[in-house]
PDB file of C-alpha atoms in Angstrom:
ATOM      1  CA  UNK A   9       0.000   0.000   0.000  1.00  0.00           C
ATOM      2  CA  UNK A  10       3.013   2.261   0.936  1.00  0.00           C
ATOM      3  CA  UNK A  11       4.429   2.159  -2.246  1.00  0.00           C
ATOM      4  CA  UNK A  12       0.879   3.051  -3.991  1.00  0.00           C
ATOM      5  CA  UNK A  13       0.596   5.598  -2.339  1.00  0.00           C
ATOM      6  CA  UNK A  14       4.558   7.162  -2.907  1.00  0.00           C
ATOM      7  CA  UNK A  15       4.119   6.639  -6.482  1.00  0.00           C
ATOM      8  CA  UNK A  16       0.563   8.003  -6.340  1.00  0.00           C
ATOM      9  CA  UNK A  17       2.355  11.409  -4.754  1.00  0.00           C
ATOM     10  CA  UNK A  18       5.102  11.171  -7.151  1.00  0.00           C
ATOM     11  CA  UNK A  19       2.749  11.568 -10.375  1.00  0.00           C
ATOM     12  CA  UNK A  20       0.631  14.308  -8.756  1.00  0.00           C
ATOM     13  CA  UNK A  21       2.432  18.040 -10.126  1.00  0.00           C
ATOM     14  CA  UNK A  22       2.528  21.568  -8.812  1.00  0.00           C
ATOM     15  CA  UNK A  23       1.416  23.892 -10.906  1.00  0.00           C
ATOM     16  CA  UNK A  24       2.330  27.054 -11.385  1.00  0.00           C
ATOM     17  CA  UNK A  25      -0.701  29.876 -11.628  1.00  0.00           C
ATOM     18  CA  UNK A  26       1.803  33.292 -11.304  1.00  0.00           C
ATOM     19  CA  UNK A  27       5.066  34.459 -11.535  1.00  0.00           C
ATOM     20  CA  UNK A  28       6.459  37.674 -10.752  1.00  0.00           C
ATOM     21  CA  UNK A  29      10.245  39.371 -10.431  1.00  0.00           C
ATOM     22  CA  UNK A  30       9.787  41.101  -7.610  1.00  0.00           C
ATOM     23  CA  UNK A  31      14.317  42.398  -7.402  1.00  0.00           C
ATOM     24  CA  UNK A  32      16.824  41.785  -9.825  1.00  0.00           C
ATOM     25  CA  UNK A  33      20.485  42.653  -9.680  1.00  0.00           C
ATOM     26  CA  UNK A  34      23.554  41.201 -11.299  1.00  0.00           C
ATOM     27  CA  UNK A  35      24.035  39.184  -8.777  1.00  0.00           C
ATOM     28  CA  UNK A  36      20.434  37.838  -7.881  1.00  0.00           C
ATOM     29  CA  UNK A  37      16.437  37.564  -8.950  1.00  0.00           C
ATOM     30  CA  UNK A  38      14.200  36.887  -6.354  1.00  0.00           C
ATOM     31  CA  UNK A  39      10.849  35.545  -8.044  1.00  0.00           C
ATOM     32  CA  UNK A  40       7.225  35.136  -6.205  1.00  0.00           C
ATOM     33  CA  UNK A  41       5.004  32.455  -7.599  1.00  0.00           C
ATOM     34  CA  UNK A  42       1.608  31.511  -6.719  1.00  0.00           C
ATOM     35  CA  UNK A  43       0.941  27.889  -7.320  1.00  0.00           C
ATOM     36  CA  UNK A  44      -1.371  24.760  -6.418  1.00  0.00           C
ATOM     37  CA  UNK A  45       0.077  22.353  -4.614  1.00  0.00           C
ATOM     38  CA  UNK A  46      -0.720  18.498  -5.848  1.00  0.00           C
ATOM     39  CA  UNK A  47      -3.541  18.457  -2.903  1.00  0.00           C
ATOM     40  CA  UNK A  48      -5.006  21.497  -5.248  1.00  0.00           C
ATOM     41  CA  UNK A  49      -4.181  23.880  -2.414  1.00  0.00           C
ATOM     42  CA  UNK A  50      -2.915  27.553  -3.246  1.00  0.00           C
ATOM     43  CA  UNK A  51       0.254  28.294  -1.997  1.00  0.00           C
ATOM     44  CA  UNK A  52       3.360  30.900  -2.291  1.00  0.00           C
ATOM     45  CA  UNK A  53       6.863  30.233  -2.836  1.00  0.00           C
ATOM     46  CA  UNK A  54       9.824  33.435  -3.174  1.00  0.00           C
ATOM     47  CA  UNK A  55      12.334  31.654  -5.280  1.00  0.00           C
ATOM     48  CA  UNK A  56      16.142  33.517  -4.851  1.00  0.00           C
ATOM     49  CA  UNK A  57      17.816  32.535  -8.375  1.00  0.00           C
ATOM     50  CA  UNK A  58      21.587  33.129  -8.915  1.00  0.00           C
ATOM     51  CA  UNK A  59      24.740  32.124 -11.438  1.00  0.00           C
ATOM     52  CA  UNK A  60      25.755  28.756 -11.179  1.00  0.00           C
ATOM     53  CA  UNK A  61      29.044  28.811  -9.716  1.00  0.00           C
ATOM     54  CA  UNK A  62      31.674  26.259  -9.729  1.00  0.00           C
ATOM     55  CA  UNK A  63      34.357  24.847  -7.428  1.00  0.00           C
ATOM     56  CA  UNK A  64      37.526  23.362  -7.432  1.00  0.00           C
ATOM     57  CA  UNK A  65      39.312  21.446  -4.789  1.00  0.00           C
ATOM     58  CA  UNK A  66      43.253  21.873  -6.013  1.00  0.00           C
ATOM     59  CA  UNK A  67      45.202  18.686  -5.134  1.00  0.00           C
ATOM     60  CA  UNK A  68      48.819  18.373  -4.253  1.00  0.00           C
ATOM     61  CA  UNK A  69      50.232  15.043  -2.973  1.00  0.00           C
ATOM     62  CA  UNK A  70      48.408  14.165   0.275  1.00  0.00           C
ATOM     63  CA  UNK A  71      47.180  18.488   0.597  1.00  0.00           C
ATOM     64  CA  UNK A  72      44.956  20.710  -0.621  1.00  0.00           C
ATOM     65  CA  UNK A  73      44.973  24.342  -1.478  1.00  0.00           C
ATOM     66  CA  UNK A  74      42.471  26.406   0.625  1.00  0.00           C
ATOM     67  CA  UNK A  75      41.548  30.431   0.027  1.00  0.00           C
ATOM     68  CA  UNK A  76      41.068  32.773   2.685  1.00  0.00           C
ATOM     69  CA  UNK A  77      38.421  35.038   2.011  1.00  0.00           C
ATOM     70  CA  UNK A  78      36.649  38.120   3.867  1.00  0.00           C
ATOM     71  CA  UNK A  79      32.452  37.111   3.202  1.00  0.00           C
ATOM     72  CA  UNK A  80      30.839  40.910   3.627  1.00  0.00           C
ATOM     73  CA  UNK A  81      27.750  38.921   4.045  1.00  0.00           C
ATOM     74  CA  UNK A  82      28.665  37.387   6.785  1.00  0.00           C
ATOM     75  CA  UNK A  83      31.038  39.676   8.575  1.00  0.00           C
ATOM     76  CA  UNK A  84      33.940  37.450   8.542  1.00  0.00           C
ATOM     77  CA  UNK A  85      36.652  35.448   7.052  1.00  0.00           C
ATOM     78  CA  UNK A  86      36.187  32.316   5.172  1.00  0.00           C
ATOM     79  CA  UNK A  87      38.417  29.255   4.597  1.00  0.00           C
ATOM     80  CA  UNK A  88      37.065  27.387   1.660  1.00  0.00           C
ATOM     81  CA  UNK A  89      38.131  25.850  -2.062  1.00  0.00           C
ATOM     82  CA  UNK A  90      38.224  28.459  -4.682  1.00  0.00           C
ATOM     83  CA  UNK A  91      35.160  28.469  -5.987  1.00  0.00           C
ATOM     84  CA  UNK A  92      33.190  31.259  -8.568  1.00  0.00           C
ATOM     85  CA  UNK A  93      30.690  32.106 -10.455  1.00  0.00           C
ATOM     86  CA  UNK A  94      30.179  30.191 -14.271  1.00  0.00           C
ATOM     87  CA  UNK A  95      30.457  33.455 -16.819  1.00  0.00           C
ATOM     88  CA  UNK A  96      28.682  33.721 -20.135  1.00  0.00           C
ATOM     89  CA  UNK A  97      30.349  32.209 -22.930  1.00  0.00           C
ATOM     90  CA  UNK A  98      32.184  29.469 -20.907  1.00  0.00           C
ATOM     91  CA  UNK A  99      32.358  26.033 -20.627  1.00  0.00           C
ATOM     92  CA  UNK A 100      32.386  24.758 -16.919  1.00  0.00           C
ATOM     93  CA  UNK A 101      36.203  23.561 -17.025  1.00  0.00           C
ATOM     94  CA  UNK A 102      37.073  27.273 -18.363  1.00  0.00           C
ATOM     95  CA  UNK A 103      35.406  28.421 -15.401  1.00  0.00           C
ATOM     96  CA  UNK A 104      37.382  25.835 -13.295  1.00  0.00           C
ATOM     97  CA  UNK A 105      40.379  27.212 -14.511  1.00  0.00           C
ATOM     98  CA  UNK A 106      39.868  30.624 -14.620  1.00  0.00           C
ATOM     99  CA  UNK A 107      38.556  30.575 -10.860  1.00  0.00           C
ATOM    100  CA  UNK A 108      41.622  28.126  -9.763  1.00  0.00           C
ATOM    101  CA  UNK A 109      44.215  30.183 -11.392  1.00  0.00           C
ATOM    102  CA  UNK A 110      42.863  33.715 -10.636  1.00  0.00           C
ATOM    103  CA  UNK A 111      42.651  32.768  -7.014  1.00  0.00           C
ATOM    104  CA  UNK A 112      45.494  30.314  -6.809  1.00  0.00           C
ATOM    105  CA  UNK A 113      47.862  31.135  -9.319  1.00  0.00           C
ATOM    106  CA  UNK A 114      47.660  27.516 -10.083  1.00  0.00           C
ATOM    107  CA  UNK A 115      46.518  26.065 -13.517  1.00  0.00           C
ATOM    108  CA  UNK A 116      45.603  22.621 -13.666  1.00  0.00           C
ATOM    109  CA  UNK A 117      46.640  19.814 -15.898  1.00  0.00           C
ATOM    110  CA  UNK A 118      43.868  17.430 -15.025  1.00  0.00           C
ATOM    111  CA  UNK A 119      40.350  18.394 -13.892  1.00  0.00           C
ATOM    112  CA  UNK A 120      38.072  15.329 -12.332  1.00  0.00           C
ATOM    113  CA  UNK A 121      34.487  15.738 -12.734  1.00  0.00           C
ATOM    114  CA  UNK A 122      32.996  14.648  -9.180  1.00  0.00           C
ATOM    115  CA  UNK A 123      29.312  16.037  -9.212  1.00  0.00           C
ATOM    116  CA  UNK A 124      26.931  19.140  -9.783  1.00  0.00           C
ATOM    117  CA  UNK A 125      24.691  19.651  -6.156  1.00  0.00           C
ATOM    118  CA  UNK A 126      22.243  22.502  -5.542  1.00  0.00           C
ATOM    119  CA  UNK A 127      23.121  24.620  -3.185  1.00  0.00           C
ATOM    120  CA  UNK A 128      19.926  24.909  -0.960  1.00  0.00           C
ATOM    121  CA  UNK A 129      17.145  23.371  -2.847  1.00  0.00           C
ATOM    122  CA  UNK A 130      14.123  24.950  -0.367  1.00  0.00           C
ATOM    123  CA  UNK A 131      14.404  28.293  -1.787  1.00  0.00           C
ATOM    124  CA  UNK A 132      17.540  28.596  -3.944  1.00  0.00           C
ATOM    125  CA  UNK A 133      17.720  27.998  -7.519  1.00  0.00           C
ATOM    126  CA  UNK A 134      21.535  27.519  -8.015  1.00  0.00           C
ATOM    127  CA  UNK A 135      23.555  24.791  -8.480  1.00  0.00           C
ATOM    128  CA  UNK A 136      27.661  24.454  -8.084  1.00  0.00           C
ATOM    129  CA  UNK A 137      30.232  21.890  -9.921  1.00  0.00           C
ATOM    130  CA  UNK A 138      32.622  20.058  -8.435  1.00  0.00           C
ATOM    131  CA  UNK A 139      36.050  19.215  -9.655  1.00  0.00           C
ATOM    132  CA  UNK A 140      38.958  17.510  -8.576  1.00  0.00           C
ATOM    133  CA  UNK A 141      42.063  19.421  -9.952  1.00  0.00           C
ATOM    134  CA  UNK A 142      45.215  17.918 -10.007  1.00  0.00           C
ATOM    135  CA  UNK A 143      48.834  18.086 -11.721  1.00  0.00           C
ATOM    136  CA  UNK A 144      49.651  21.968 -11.813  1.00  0.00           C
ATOM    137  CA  UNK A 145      51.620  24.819 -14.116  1.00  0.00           C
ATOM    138  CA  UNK A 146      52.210  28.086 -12.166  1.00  0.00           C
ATOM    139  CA  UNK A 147      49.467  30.829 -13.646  1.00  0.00           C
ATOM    140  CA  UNK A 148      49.102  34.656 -12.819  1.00  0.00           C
ATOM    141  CA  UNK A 149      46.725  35.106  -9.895  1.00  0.00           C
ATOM    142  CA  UNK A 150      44.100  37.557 -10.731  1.00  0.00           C
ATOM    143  CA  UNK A 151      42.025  38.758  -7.932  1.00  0.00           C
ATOM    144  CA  UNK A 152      38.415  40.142  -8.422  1.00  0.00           C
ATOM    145  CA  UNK A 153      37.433  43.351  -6.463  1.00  0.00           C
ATOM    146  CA  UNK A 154      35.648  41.417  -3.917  1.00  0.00           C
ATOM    147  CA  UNK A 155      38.704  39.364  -3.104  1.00  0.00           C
ATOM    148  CA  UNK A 156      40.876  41.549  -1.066  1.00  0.00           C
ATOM    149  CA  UNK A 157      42.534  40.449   1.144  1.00  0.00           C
ATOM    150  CA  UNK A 158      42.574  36.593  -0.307  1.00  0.00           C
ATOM    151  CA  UNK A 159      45.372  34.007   1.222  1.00  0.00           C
ATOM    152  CA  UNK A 160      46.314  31.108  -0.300  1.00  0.00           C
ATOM    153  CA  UNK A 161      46.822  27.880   2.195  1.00  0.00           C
ATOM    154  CA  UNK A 162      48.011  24.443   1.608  1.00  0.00           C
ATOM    155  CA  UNK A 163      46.326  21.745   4.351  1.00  0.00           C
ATOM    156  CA  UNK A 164      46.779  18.146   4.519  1.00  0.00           C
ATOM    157  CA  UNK A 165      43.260  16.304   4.787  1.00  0.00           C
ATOM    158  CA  UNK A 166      43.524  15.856   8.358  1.00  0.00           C
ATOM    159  CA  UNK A 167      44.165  19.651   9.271  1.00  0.00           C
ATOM    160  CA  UNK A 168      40.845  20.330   6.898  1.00  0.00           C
ATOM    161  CA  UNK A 169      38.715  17.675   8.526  1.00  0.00           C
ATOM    162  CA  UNK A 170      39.610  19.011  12.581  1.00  0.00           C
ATOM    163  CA  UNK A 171      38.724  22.683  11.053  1.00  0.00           C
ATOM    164  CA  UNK A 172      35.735  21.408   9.745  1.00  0.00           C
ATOM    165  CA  UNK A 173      34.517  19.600  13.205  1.00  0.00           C
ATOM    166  CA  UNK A 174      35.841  22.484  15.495  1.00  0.00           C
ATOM    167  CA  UNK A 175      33.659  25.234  12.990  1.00  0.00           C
ATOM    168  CA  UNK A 176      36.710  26.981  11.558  1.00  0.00           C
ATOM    169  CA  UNK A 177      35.711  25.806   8.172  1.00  0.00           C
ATOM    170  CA  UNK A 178      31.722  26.250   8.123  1.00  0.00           C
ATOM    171  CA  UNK A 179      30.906  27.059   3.928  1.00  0.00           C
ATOM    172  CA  UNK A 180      28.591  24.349   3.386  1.00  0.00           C
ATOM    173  CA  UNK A 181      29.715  23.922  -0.590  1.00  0.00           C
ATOM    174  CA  UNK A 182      33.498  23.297   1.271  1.00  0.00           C
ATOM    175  CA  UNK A 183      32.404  20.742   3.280  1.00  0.00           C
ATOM    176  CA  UNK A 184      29.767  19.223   0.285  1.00  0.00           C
ATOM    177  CA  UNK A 185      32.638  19.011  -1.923  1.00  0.00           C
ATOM    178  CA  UNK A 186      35.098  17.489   0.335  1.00  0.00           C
ATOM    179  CA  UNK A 187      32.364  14.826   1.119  1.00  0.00           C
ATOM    180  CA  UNK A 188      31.922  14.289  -2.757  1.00  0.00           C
ATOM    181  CA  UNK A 189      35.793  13.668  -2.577  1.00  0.00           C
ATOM    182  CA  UNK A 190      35.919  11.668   0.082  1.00  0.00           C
ATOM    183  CA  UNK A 191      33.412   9.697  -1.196  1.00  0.00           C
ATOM    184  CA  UNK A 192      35.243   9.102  -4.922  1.00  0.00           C
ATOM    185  CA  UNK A 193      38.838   7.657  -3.201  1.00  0.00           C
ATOM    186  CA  UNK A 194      36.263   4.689  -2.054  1.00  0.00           C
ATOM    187  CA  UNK A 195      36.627   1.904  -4.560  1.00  0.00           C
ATOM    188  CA  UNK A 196      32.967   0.881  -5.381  1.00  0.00           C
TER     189      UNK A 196
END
């Protein structure tokens, strides 16, 4: 009966009634739609959509190469993988590589595809890619406005997972993408 019922609630579909842009900016669109929910309820929903952003977790030997960032938005510094918006025009490794090597200096050789996650599905419509980069050339680091201030640090695994656990590294696409890594070194 269970699964009946599950696939019952699977086929029913939201529908959408309105839509309306209530802000844009460059950087954001939030969006208002009225809808019916599959129980032919009205309901609301403010949608924030945003650039697709990628990021990359550089890999050398047994470390990895961690940015230190001041986040305006939150008031306070951030220790995360390089990771930036997708621009018009490029592919997703170009935007790898430009976001690696303008905040690294590094350019990699070999890029590993490990998986595309939204970023907060409730009320976010954004997505980020992850890749693995590995096997570096020395590039010209190329800081956006935004990034004053960036620092470059190289942290074995174990360093990253004790920051993680005591809160020092909290940005939740970090920790999502060193997951995703952890989870490809596991032979299937």
């Amino acid at each position: 009966l269970y699964d009946i019922l599950f696939f019952a609630m699977n086929e029913l579909k939201w529908q959408k009634k309105a839509s309306k842009i209530i802000y844009q900016s460059k950087w954001l669109t939030l969006i208002h739609d009225e809808v019916l929910t599959p129980e032919k309820k009205d309901a609301a929903y403010d949608i924030v959509e945003r650039k697709d952003f990628v990021l990359v977790i550089p890999k050398i030997a047994d470390s990895f190469y961690m940015v230190n960032q001041y986040r305006y938005p939150i008031s306070a510094d951030s220790l995360e993988f390089p990771q930036g918006f997708c621009e018009n025009g490029e592919t997703i490794e170009q935007s790898v590589q430009r976001e690696l090597e303008e905040e690294t200096g590094l350019k990699a050789k070999r890029l590993t595809l490990l998986d595309t996650l939204w970023v907060s599905s409730g009320f976010l419509r954004q997505k980020f890619t992850v890749f693995l980069a590995e096997d570096f050339t020395e590039g010209n680091r190329n800081l956006d406005d935004t990034e004053v201030g960036l620092t470059t640090k190289k942290l074995p695994l174990e360093d990253i997972s004790k920051k993680i656990t005591a809160g020092e590294i909290s940005n939740a696409p970090t920790v999502a993408a060193l997951g995703l890594y952890l989870l490809s070194t596991i032979s299937p």
